[in-house]
Every structure is written in structure tokens, then in C-alpha cells.
């Protein structure tokens, strides 16, 4: 693994599209749910968002842990 590959993994973002897929809703709804509540177009977060976001967070954390292990010469 080279510097660019490692830093690409480190800098990967979880996108609105990723969240939308995890909650089975549109990307637009996710974007609107992220707006401040008093802003025009704001929507409530989709049901089940907590579990979906937790799964995405764990997946990202696991990928970063694997990266760190690999960079440190581990398995």
C-alpha cells in the first residue's frame, strides 16, 4: 500500500447517498433532514436513522482499524 492509497482510505467520507441507502430513503430526504430545523425545506430524519448511522460508523471504524494495522505491519 502506498501513501496515496492509505490517505484515500483515511479521507473517505460517508456521503448522503450512503446514508440514504442505509435507511432506504432518497438522498434528497437525507440532505433535507440535515438542514437546520428552522430552514425552509427541512425535514425530519427518517425512522431508523440511529441504527443505520451506527452501522455506517462501525463499518468506517473497522476499515480505519484495518488500515492502521496494515500500516503498522500487522496482519
PDB file of C-alpha atoms in Angstrom, residues 37-62:
ATOM      1  CA  UNK A  37     -34.950  22.735  11.668  1.00  0.00           C
ATOM      2  CA  UNK A  38     -35.950  26.361  11.057  1.00  0.00           C
ATOM      3  CA  UNK A  39     -34.688  26.401   7.470  1.00  0.00           C
ATOM      4  CA  UNK A  40     -37.119  26.125   4.577  1.00  0.00           C
ATOM      5  CA  UNK A  41     -37.174  22.612   3.180  1.00  0.00           C
ATOM      6  CA  UNK A  42     -36.016  20.973   6.414  1.00  0.00           C
ATOM      7  CA  UNK A  43     -37.420  17.510   7.057  1.00  0.00           C
ATOM      8  CA  UNK A  44     -37.436  15.120   9.986  1.00  0.00           C
ATOM      9  CA  UNK A  45     -34.833  12.371   9.946  1.00  0.00           C
ATOM     10  CA  UNK A  46     -36.076   9.045   8.582  1.00  0.00           C
ATOM     11  CA  UNK A  47     -37.155   6.375  11.048  1.00  0.00           C
ATOM     12  CA  UNK A  48     -34.375   4.012  11.999  1.00  0.00           C
ATOM     13  CA  UNK A  49     -31.640   6.512  11.244  1.00  0.00           C
ATOM     14  CA  UNK A  50     -29.828   5.821  14.536  1.00  0.00           C
ATOM     15  CA  UNK A  51     -29.232   2.144  13.768  1.00  0.00           C
ATOM     16  CA  UNK A  52     -28.289   2.865  10.162  1.00  0.00           C
ATOM     17  CA  UNK A  53     -25.798   5.584  11.089  1.00  0.00           C
ATOM     18  CA  UNK A  54     -24.317   3.376  13.813  1.00  0.00           C
ATOM     19  CA  UNK A  55     -23.748   0.596  11.264  1.00  0.00           C
ATOM     20  CA  UNK A  56     -22.084   3.023   8.858  1.00  0.00           C
ATOM     21  CA  UNK A  57     -19.900   4.376  11.677  1.00  0.00           C
ATOM     22  CA  UNK A  58     -18.834   0.863  12.715  1.00  0.00           C
ATOM     23  CA  UNK A  59     -18.028  -0.060   9.121  1.00  0.00           C
ATOM     24  CA  UNK A  60     -15.880   3.064   8.713  1.00  0.00           C
ATOM     25  CA  UNK A  61     -14.189   2.467  12.071  1.00  0.00           C
ATOM     26  CA  UNK A  62     -13.406  -1.129  11.143  1.00  0.00           C
TER      27      UNK A  62
END
